[in-house]
Amino acid sequence: MTQPRTPMFGLEPLDLLLAAGRGQPDARALLRSLTGGREVTAGHLREKPTLSVIARLTEHSGEGLWWAAGLSAAQRVKGAKARKRATALGVELAEHAFADGSILLVGPAATDPRLADADRELAATADIAPLPSSTLNYNPWRRAVRIHEAHDTATVVKLARSPLTASAAAANAVASSGGPALATRVSASGRLLLTPLASPDSAQPVDTQTAGGLLARIHTQAPLAESPSLAWRAHLSASVEQLSRLVPEHGNAVRALSRSLEGRLAQSPQHPVFLHGDFSRDQVLGDGGRGVVVDFDRHSVGAPGSDLGSYLAVELLSRIDAEPDGLHRPSDRLTAIRDELLSGYLEGGSGARTRHSEPTLDEIEAWTALHLLARASEPFRACAPNWRDDIAQRLTMIADLTLAGTEERA
C-alpha cells in the first residue's frame, strides 16, 4: 500500500504552489483549473508554518490578480468568511481538497475577504468610487493599493485589513511641518487611506540622490508620541528563524552572521530619529516635480542608518536582478549606490535643523546587511524555481559584503 507523501513544510497547498513555481506540469494544471483556465504565477507567499499559506496569483496576460489561501485541516473554518464574501458578489470560489485534510481556496482579488470592509467604505466614497482604477500593488488578505484617475486628477487608494490611522497621522505630521509627504485622509474605520496626487503623472520614481535628500528631511521630523521604537532585534530574530527553517543546511552560518550584526548594531552610537521604516525607491514619488515620500505604515523611532540600509538593500537586489552579473562584484555595486544615496542625504540635511549625528559607513554597512538578511528569503516568497539556491547565493553575498567592508575599514 502506497503511503501518503509527507509535505515538505507540513502543508500540501504550500508544496503545490512551490511545485508550480518550478514548472511542475500537474501543479500548473491544477492552478490553471482553479482560475478558469488562466495561466498564473504564484508569488507574495506568506505562511504560518503547518497551518496556512496565502499567495497572490498573477495572470500571465497581466490582466488579472487572484488570491490563493491554503488552509490546514485545523484552519479550514477560516474559509467560511471567504465563501460568504464571494457569494455576496455572485462569485463561486474554486476549491481543491488534499489528502492531508487541507484545502486550497482561490478567488479573484475583488473577492478578498479581509479587504471587504475597506471595499465597502470605498464604494460609499462619492468622490472616488465612480473613477476608473488600476492596481499598483496587491498583498492578498492584507492590503491593496490602487490609483484612481480622472482627467487631471489622481488619488492613491490603500485598502487594508488593519487600521492605517497611525500611517495617516505620520504622513500628515510630515506634510504639515513642510516635509516631503502628502496630506492623507483616512476613513472612519481606518482601513481606507486616500492620498491625492498633483496629477496622474505624479506617481513617477526618482533617482537615488534625490531619494537621499528627501530621506534627510524625513529624519529631521519630530517623532510622534505614538511612534514605536524600532524593534530591530525582533526583526533580526525573525529572519534567522525563517532562514534556519527554509535552508537548515545554512543555519549555522545565518546564526553566526546574526550574532555579528547584533554585536555591531548594539555598539553603534544611539541617535534615534523619526524613521520611515520601509524606505526604498518604491516609496518615493516625483509628485509635481518636488518629490515626496509615501507609505508610513512602518514608521518608528531609531537609528537613521536603518532607513539608509533599507534603501541600499532593496536597490542592490533590484539591480542584481536586472543585471545578474552584478552578483559577482556586489561590493562595487553597493558602494556606488551608497555614495549616490549619501550625496543626496548629506546635501538634503545641510539646510535643516540637525536632530542627529550622521551615521558612519560601518553603521550603514551593518544596517544594510540586516535588511539584506531580512530579504534573503524573498526567492521562497516568490516561488522561484530554484529558491533554495537563490537564498544560498544571497547569504553568500551578505557574508562577502560584510567581509569586504571589514577589509575596507582595516
CSV table of C-alpha atoms in Angstrom, one decimal:
chain,number,residue,atom,x,y,z
A,1,MET,CA,0.0,0.0,0.0
A,2,THR,CA,1.4,3.4,-1.0
A,3,GLN,CA,1.9,5.7,2.0
A,4,PRO,CA,0.7,9.3,1.6
A,5,ARG,CA,3.5,11.7,0.8
A,6,THR,CA,4.7,13.9,3.6
A,7,PRO,CA,4.5,17.6,2.6
A,8,MET,CA,7.9,19.4,2.6
A,9,PHE,CA,6.7,22.0,5.1
A,10,GLY,CA,3.8,20.2,6.6
A,11,LEU,CA,1.1,21.7,4.3
A,12,GLU,CA,0.2,20.3,0.9
A,13,PRO,CA,-1.1,23.6,-0.6
A,14,LEU,CA,2.3,25.2,0.1
A,15,ASP,CA,4.0,22.3,-1.7
A,16,LEU,CA,1.7,22.8,-4.7
A,17,LEU,CA,2.5,26.5,-5.0
A,18,LEU,CA,6.2,25.8,-4.9
A,19,ALA,CA,5.9,23.0,-7.4
A,20,ALA,CA,4.0,25.3,-9.8
A,21,GLY,CA,6.9,27.8,-9.4
A,22,ARG,CA,9.3,25.0,-10.5
A,23,GLY,CA,7.1,24.5,-13.6
A,24,GLN,CA,5.8,21.1,-12.5
A,25,PRO,CA,3.1,20.2,-15.0
A,26,ASP,CA,0.5,18.8,-12.7
A,27,ALA,CA,0.8,21.7,-10.2
A,28,ARG,CA,0.5,24.3,-13.0
A,29,ALA,CA,-2.5,22.4,-14.4
A,30,LEU,CA,-4.3,22.5,-11.1
A,31,LEU,CA,-3.7,26.2,-10.7
A,32,ARG,CA,-5.0,26.7,-14.2
A,33,SER,CA,-8.2,24.7,-13.4
A,34,LEU,CA,-8.7,26.8,-10.3
A,35,THR,CA,-8.5,30.1,-12.2
A,36,GLY,CA,-10.8,29.3,-15.0
A,37,GLY,CA,-8.1,28.1,-17.5
A,38,ARG,CA,-5.8,31.0,-16.9
A,39,GLU,CA,-2.0,30.7,-16.8
A,40,VAL,CA,-0.9,32.2,-13.5
A,41,THR,CA,2.3,32.7,-11.5
A,42,ALA,CA,2.3,32.4,-7.7
A,43,GLY,CA,4.1,34.9,-5.5
A,44,HIS,CA,3.9,37.1,-2.4
A,45,LEU,CA,3.9,33.9,-0.3
A,46,ARG,CA,3.1,34.3,3.3
A,47,GLU,CA,2.9,31.3,5.6
A,48,LYS,CA,2.2,30.2,9.1
A,49,PRO,CA,4.2,27.0,9.3
A,50,THR,CA,2.0,23.9,9.0
A,51,LEU,CA,-1.2,26.0,9.4
A,52,SER,CA,-1.8,28.2,6.4
A,53,VAL,CA,-0.3,29.9,3.4
A,54,ILE,CA,-1.6,32.9,1.5
A,55,ALA,CA,-0.3,33.8,-2.0
A,56,ARG,CA,-1.0,36.1,-4.9
A,57,LEU,CA,-1.7,34.6,-8.4
A,58,THR,CA,-0.8,36.9,-11.3
A,59,GLU,CA,-2.2,36.1,-14.7
A,60,HIS,CA,0.5,35.9,-17.4
A,61,SER,CA,-1.6,38.2,-19.6
A,62,GLY,CA,-1.2,40.9,-16.9
A,63,GLU,CA,-5.0,41.4,-16.9
A,64,GLY,CA,-5.9,39.9,-13.5
A,65,LEU,CA,-4.9,39.2,-9.9
A,66,TRP,CA,-6.1,36.4,-7.7
A,67,TRP,CA,-5.7,35.3,-4.1
A,68,ALA,CA,-5.0,31.7,-3.0
A,69,ALA,CA,-5.4,30.5,0.6
A,70,GLY,CA,-4.1,27.2,1.7
A,71,LEU,CA,-5.6,26.1,5.0
A,72,SER,CA,-4.7,23.1,7.1
A,73,ALA,CA,-7.5,20.8,8.4
A,74,ALA,CA,-7.4,22.7,11.7
A,75,GLN,CA,-7.8,26.1,9.8
A,76,ARG,CA,-10.4,25.2,7.3
A,77,VAL,CA,-13.1,27.1,9.2
A,78,LYS,CA,-11.4,30.3,8.1
A,79,GLY,CA,-12.6,29.7,4.6
A,80,ALA,CA,-16.2,30.3,5.6
A,81,LYS,CA,-15.8,34.1,5.5
A,82,ALA,CA,-14.1,34.0,2.2
A,83,ARG,CA,-17.0,31.9,0.7
A,84,LYS,CA,-19.6,34.3,2.2
A,85,ARG,CA,-17.8,37.3,0.7
A,86,ALA,CA,-17.7,35.7,-2.7
A,87,THR,CA,-21.3,34.6,-2.6
A,88,ALA,CA,-22.4,38.2,-1.8
A,89,LEU,CA,-20.6,39.3,-5.0
A,90,GLY,CA,-22.1,36.4,-7.0
A,91,VAL,CA,-18.8,34.6,-7.4
A,92,GLU,CA,-18.2,31.0,-6.5
A,93,LEU,CA,-14.7,30.3,-5.2
A,94,ALA,CA,-12.6,27.5,-6.6
A,95,GLU,CA,-11.6,24.8,-4.1
A,96,HIS,CA,-9.3,21.8,-4.1
A,97,ALA,CA,-9.0,19.3,-1.2
A,98,PHE,CA,-5.8,17.5,-0.4
A,99,ALA,CA,-5.2,14.1,1.2
A,100,ASP,CA,-3.9,15.7,4.4
A,101,GLY,CA,-7.2,17.3,5.0
A,102,SER,CA,-6.1,20.8,3.9
A,103,ILE,CA,-7.7,22.8,1.2
A,104,LEU,CA,-6.7,25.5,-1.3
A,105,LEU,CA,-9.3,28.2,-2.0
A,106,VAL,CA,-8.8,30.5,-5.0
A,107,GLY,CA,-10.7,33.7,-5.9
A,108,PRO,CA,-10.4,36.9,-7.9
A,109,ALA,CA,-8.8,39.8,-6.0
A,110,ALA,CA,-12.2,41.6,-5.9
A,111,THR,CA,-13.4,38.8,-3.5
A,112,ASP,CA,-10.6,39.2,-1.0
A,113,PRO,CA,-12.5,38.6,2.3
A,114,ARG,CA,-10.0,40.6,4.5
A,115,LEU,CA,-10.5,43.7,2.4
A,116,ALA,CA,-14.3,43.6,2.3
A,117,ASP,CA,-14.8,46.3,4.9
A,118,ALA,CA,-12.4,48.7,3.2
A,119,ASP,CA,-14.1,47.9,-0.2
A,120,ARG,CA,-17.5,48.8,1.2
A,121,GLU,CA,-16.2,52.1,2.5
A,122,LEU,CA,-14.6,52.8,-0.8
A,123,ALA,CA,-17.9,52.2,-2.6
A,124,ALA,CA,-19.5,54.7,-0.4
A,125,THR,CA,-16.9,57.4,-1.0
A,126,ALA,CA,-18.7,59.6,-3.6
A,127,ASP,CA,-15.6,61.4,-5.0
A,128,ILE,CA,-13.6,58.2,-5.5
A,129,ALA,CA,-15.9,55.2,-6.3
A,130,PRO,CA,-17.0,56.2,-9.8
A,131,LEU,CA,-13.5,56.8,-11.1
A,132,PRO,CA,-11.6,54.1,-13.0
A,133,SER,CA,-8.7,52.5,-11.2
A,134,SER,CA,-5.7,50.3,-11.7
A,135,THR,CA,-3.9,48.2,-9.1
A,136,LEU,CA,-0.4,49.3,-8.1
A,137,ASN,CA,0.1,46.6,-5.5
A,138,TYR,CA,-1.8,43.7,-4.0
A,139,ASN,CA,-0.8,41.6,-1.0
A,140,PRO,CA,-3.7,39.1,-0.5
A,141,TRP,CA,-5.6,39.1,2.7
A,142,ARG,CA,-3.6,42.1,3.9
A,143,ARG,CA,-3.7,45.2,1.6
A,144,ALA,CA,-4.2,46.6,-1.9
A,145,VAL,CA,-3.0,49.9,-3.4
A,146,ARG,CA,-4.9,51.3,-6.3
A,147,ILE,CA,-4.7,54.6,-8.3
A,148,HIS,CA,-8.0,56.2,-9.3
A,149,GLU,CA,-7.6,58.6,-12.2
A,150,ALA,CA,-10.0,61.1,-13.9
A,151,HIS,CA,-8.9,63.8,-16.3
A,152,ASP,CA,-6.3,65.8,-14.5
A,153,THR,CA,-6.7,64.3,-11.0
A,154,ALA,CA,-5.5,61.2,-9.4
A,155,THR,CA,-5.8,59.6,-6.0
A,156,VAL,CA,-3.8,56.7,-4.5
A,157,VAL,CA,-6.2,54.5,-2.5
A,158,LYS,CA,-4.9,52.0,0.0
A,159,LEU,CA,-7.2,49.3,1.4
A,160,ALA,CA,-6.1,47.2,4.4
A,161,ARG,CA,-7.4,44.6,6.8
A,162,SER,CA,-5.9,46.5,9.8
A,163,PRO,CA,-6.4,50.2,10.6
A,164,LEU,CA,-4.0,52.7,8.9
A,165,THR,CA,-4.7,55.5,11.3
A,166,ALA,CA,-1.1,55.7,12.5
A,167,SER,CA,0.3,55.7,9.0
A,168,ALA,CA,-2.0,58.6,8.1
A,169,ALA,CA,-1.0,60.5,11.2
A,170,ALA,CA,2.7,60.2,10.4
A,171,ALA,CA,2.2,61.3,6.8
A,172,ASN,CA,0.1,64.3,7.8
A,173,ALA,CA,2.6,65.3,10.5
A,174,VAL,CA,5.4,65.3,8.0
A,175,ALA,CA,3.3,67.2,5.4
A,176,SER,CA,2.0,69.8,8.0
A,177,SER,CA,5.6,70.6,9.0
A,178,GLY,CA,6.6,71.3,5.4
A,179,GLY,CA,8.3,68.0,4.9
A,180,PRO,CA,8.2,65.8,1.8
A,181,ALA,CA,4.9,64.0,2.3
A,182,LEU,CA,1.3,64.3,1.0
A,183,ALA,CA,-1.7,65.1,3.2
A,184,THR,CA,-3.8,62.0,3.6
A,185,ARG,CA,-7.3,61.3,4.7
A,186,VAL,CA,-8.4,58.2,6.4
A,187,SER,CA,-11.8,56.6,6.6
A,188,ALA,CA,-13.9,56.1,9.8
A,189,SER,CA,-12.7,52.6,10.3
A,190,GLY,CA,-9.1,53.5,9.4
A,191,ARG,CA,-8.9,50.7,6.8
A,192,LEU,CA,-9.1,53.1,3.8
A,193,LEU,CA,-6.4,55.7,3.1
A,194,LEU,CA,-6.8,58.3,0.3
A,195,THR,CA,-3.8,60.3,-0.9
A,196,PRO,CA,-4.4,62.9,-3.7
A,197,LEU,CA,-1.6,63.4,-6.2
A,198,ALA,CA,-0.8,66.6,-8.0
A,199,SER,CA,-1.6,64.9,-11.3
A,200,PRO,CA,-2.0,61.4,-12.8
A,201,ASP,CA,1.6,61.6,-14.0
A,202,SER,CA,2.9,62.3,-10.4
A,203,ALA,CA,3.5,58.7,-9.4
A,204,GLN,CA,6.9,58.5,-11.0
A,205,PRO,CA,10.1,57.2,-9.3
A,206,VAL,CA,13.0,59.5,-8.6
A,207,ASP,CA,16.8,58.9,-8.7
A,208,THR,CA,18.8,57.7,-5.7
A,209,GLN,CA,20.4,61.0,-5.0
A,210,THR,CA,17.0,62.7,-4.8
A,211,ALA,CA,15.7,59.9,-2.6
A,212,GLY,CA,18.6,60.6,-0.2
A,213,GLY,CA,17.8,64.2,0.0
A,214,LEU,CA,14.2,63.5,0.8
A,215,LEU,CA,15.1,61.0,3.5
A,216,ALA,CA,17.4,63.5,5.2
A,217,ARG,CA,14.3,65.8,5.5
A,218,ILE,CA,12.2,63.0,6.9
A,219,HIS,CA,14.8,62.3,9.6
A,220,THR,CA,14.5,65.9,10.8
A,221,GLN,CA,10.8,65.4,11.6
A,222,ALA,CA,10.0,65.3,15.3
A,223,PRO,CA,8.9,61.8,16.3
A,224,LEU,CA,5.3,61.3,17.0
A,225,ALA,CA,4.2,60.5,20.5
A,226,GLU,CA,2.8,57.2,19.3
A,227,SER,CA,5.8,56.3,17.1
A,228,PRO,CA,7.1,52.9,18.3
A,229,SER,CA,10.8,52.2,18.9
A,230,LEU,CA,12.5,50.3,16.1
A,231,ALA,CA,12.4,46.6,17.0
A,232,TRP,CA,15.4,45.6,15.1
A,233,ARG,CA,16.4,42.7,17.4
A,234,ALA,CA,12.9,41.1,16.9
A,235,HIS,CA,13.2,41.6,13.1
A,236,LEU,CA,16.7,40.0,13.1
A,237,SER,CA,15.5,37.1,15.2
A,238,ALA,CA,12.5,36.5,12.8
A,239,SER,CA,14.8,36.5,9.8
A,240,VAL,CA,17.1,33.9,11.5
A,241,GLU,CA,14.2,31.7,12.5
A,242,GLN,CA,12.7,31.6,9.0
A,243,LEU,CA,16.0,31.1,7.1
A,244,SER,CA,17.1,28.4,9.5
A,245,ARG,CA,13.8,26.6,8.8
A,246,LEU,CA,13.9,27.1,5.0
A,247,VAL,CA,17.5,26.3,4.4
A,248,PRO,CA,18.6,24.4,7.6
A,249,GLU,CA,22.0,23.5,6.0
A,250,HIS,CA,22.9,27.2,6.2
A,251,GLY,CA,21.5,27.6,9.8
A,252,ASN,CA,24.9,27.9,11.5
A,253,ALA,CA,26.1,30.5,9.0
A,254,VAL,CA,22.9,32.5,9.4
A,255,ARG,CA,23.2,32.4,13.2
A,256,ALA,CA,26.8,33.4,13.2
A,257,LEU,CA,26.1,36.4,10.9
A,258,SER,CA,23.2,37.4,13.1
A,259,ARG,CA,25.4,37.4,16.2
A,260,SER,CA,28.0,39.5,14.4
A,261,LEU,CA,25.3,42.1,13.3
A,262,GLU,CA,23.7,42.2,16.7
A,263,GLY,CA,27.0,43.0,18.3
A,264,ARG,CA,27.9,45.7,15.8
A,265,LEU,CA,24.5,47.4,15.9
A,266,ALA,CA,24.3,47.2,19.7
A,267,GLN,CA,27.6,49.1,20.0
A,268,SER,CA,26.6,51.8,17.5
A,269,PRO,CA,26.1,55.3,18.8
A,270,GLN,CA,22.4,55.8,19.7
A,271,HIS,CA,21.0,58.9,18.0
A,272,PRO,CA,17.3,58.0,17.3
A,273,VAL,CA,15.3,59.9,14.7
A,274,PHE,CA,11.9,59.6,13.1
A,275,LEU,CA,12.2,56.7,10.7
A,276,HIS,CA,10.1,55.9,7.6
A,277,GLY,CA,10.6,52.2,8.4
A,278,ASP,CA,10.4,50.7,4.9
A,279,PHE,CA,12.4,53.1,2.8
A,280,SER,CA,13.1,52.2,-0.9
A,281,ARG,CA,12.7,53.7,-4.3
A,282,ASP,CA,9.1,52.4,-4.5
A,283,GLN,CA,8.2,54.7,-1.5
A,284,VAL,CA,9.4,57.9,-3.3
A,285,LEU,CA,7.4,59.7,-5.9
A,286,GLY,CA,8.2,62.6,-8.1
A,287,ASP,CA,4.9,64.3,-7.3
A,288,GLY,CA,4.6,67.7,-9.0
A,289,GLY,CA,8.4,67.8,-9.7
A,290,ARG,CA,9.2,68.2,-6.0
A,291,GLY,CA,9.4,64.6,-4.7
A,292,VAL,CA,7.5,63.1,-1.8
A,293,VAL,CA,7.8,60.1,0.4
A,294,VAL,CA,4.8,57.8,0.8
A,295,ASP,CA,3.6,54.8,2.9
A,296,PHE,CA,4.4,55.5,6.5
A,297,ASP,CA,2.9,52.2,7.7
A,298,ARG,CA,6.1,51.1,9.5
A,299,HIS,CA,7.3,54.4,10.8
A,300,SER,CA,9.2,54.2,14.1
A,301,VAL,CA,12.0,55.9,16.1
A,302,GLY,CA,15.5,54.5,15.7
A,303,ALA,CA,18.9,54.8,14.1
A,304,PRO,CA,19.0,56.7,10.8
A,305,GLY,CA,21.2,54.0,9.3
A,306,SER,CA,18.2,51.7,9.3
A,307,ASP,CA,16.4,53.7,6.6
A,308,LEU,CA,19.6,54.1,4.6
A,309,GLY,CA,20.3,50.4,4.9
A,310,SER,CA,16.8,49.6,3.8
A,311,TYR,CA,17.1,51.6,0.6
A,312,LEU,CA,20.5,50.2,-0.2
A,313,ALA,CA,19.4,46.6,0.3
A,314,VAL,CA,16.4,46.9,-1.9
A,315,GLU,CA,18.2,48.8,-4.6
A,316,LEU,CA,21.2,46.4,-4.6
A,317,LEU,CA,18.9,43.4,-5.0
A,318,SER,CA,16.8,45.2,-7.7
A,319,ARG,CA,19.9,46.0,-9.8
A,320,ILE,CA,21.3,42.5,-9.4
A,321,ASP,CA,18.0,41.0,-10.5
A,322,ALA,CA,18.2,43.3,-13.6
A,323,GLU,CA,21.8,42.5,-14.2
A,324,PRO,CA,22.7,39.1,-12.7
A,325,ASP,CA,26.4,39.7,-13.5
A,326,GLY,CA,26.4,42.2,-10.7
A,327,LEU,CA,26.2,39.4,-8.2
A,328,HIS,CA,29.9,38.7,-8.9
A,329,ARG,CA,31.0,42.1,-7.7
A,330,PRO,CA,28.3,43.2,-5.3
A,331,SER,CA,30.6,45.3,-3.1
A,332,ASP,CA,31.4,47.6,-6.1
A,333,ARG,CA,27.7,48.0,-6.9
A,334,LEU,CA,26.8,48.6,-3.3
A,335,THR,CA,29.5,51.3,-2.9
A,336,ALA,CA,28.3,53.2,-6.0
A,337,ILE,CA,24.7,53.1,-4.7
A,338,ARG,CA,25.7,54.1,-1.2
A,339,ASP,CA,27.8,57.1,-2.5
A,340,GLU,CA,24.9,58.3,-4.6
A,341,LEU,CA,22.4,58.0,-1.7
A,342,LEU,CA,24.7,59.7,0.8
A,343,SER,CA,25.4,62.5,-1.6
A,344,GLY,CA,21.8,63.4,-1.6
A,345,TYR,CA,21.3,62.6,2.1
A,346,LEU,CA,24.2,64.9,3.3
A,347,GLU,CA,23.1,67.7,1.0
A,348,GLY,CA,19.4,67.3,1.9
A,349,GLY,CA,20.2,67.6,5.6
A,350,SER,CA,22.6,70.5,5.4
A,351,GLY,CA,19.8,73.2,5.4
A,352,ALA,CA,17.7,71.6,8.1
A,353,ARG,CA,18.0,71.7,11.8
A,354,THR,CA,20.0,68.6,12.5
A,355,ARG,CA,18.5,66.2,15.1
A,356,HIS,CA,21.2,63.6,14.9
A,357,SER,CA,24.8,62.8,14.0
A,358,GLU,CA,25.4,61.4,10.6
A,359,PRO,CA,25.7,57.6,10.6
A,360,THR,CA,29.1,56.2,9.9
A,361,LEU,CA,29.9,53.9,7.0
A,362,ASP,CA,30.3,51.0,9.4
A,363,GLU,CA,26.8,51.6,10.8
A,364,ILE,CA,25.3,51.8,7.3
A,365,GLU,CA,27.0,48.6,6.3
A,366,ALA,CA,25.6,46.8,9.3
A,367,TRP,CA,22.1,48.1,8.7
A,368,THR,CA,22.3,47.2,5.0
A,369,ALA,CA,23.3,43.6,5.9
A,370,LEU,CA,20.4,43.4,8.4
A,371,HIS,CA,18.0,44.4,5.7
A,372,LEU,CA,19.6,42.1,3.1
A,373,LEU,CA,19.2,39.2,5.6
A,374,ALA,CA,15.5,40.1,6.1
A,375,ARG,CA,15.1,39.8,2.3
A,376,ALA,CA,17.2,36.7,1.8
A,377,SER,CA,14.0,34.6,1.9
A,378,GLU,CA,12.4,36.5,-1.0
A,379,PRO,CA,13.1,33.8,-3.6
A,380,PHE,CA,10.9,31.5,-1.4
A,381,ARG,CA,8.1,34.0,-1.2
A,382,ALA,CA,8.3,34.5,-5.0
A,383,CYS,CA,8.0,30.7,-5.5
A,384,ALA,CA,11.2,30.9,-7.6
A,385,PRO,CA,12.1,27.7,-9.4
A,386,ASN,CA,15.5,27.4,-7.6
A,387,TRP,CA,14.6,29.2,-4.4
A,388,ARG,CA,16.9,27.2,-2.2
A,389,ASP,CA,20.0,28.0,-4.4
A,390,ASP,CA,18.9,31.6,-4.7
A,391,ILE,CA,18.7,32.0,-0.9
A,392,ALA,CA,22.1,30.4,-0.6
A,393,GLN,CA,23.5,32.9,-3.1
A,394,ARG,CA,22.0,35.8,-1.2
A,395,LEU,CA,23.5,34.6,2.1
A,396,THR,CA,26.9,34.2,0.5
A,397,MET,CA,26.6,37.7,-0.9
A,398,ILE,CA,25.8,39.1,2.5
A,399,ALA,CA,28.8,37.4,4.0
A,400,ASP,CA,31.1,38.6,1.2
A,401,LEU,CA,29.8,42.2,1.6
A,402,THR,CA,30.4,42.1,5.3
A,403,LEU,CA,34.0,40.7,4.8
A,404,ALA,CA,34.7,43.3,2.1
A,405,GLY,CA,33.6,46.1,4.4
A,406,THR,CA,35.8,44.8,7.2
A,407,GLU,CA,38.8,44.7,4.8
A,408,GLU,CA,38.0,48.2,3.5
A,409,ARG,CA,38.0,49.6,7.1
A,410,ALA,CA,41.2,47.8,8.1
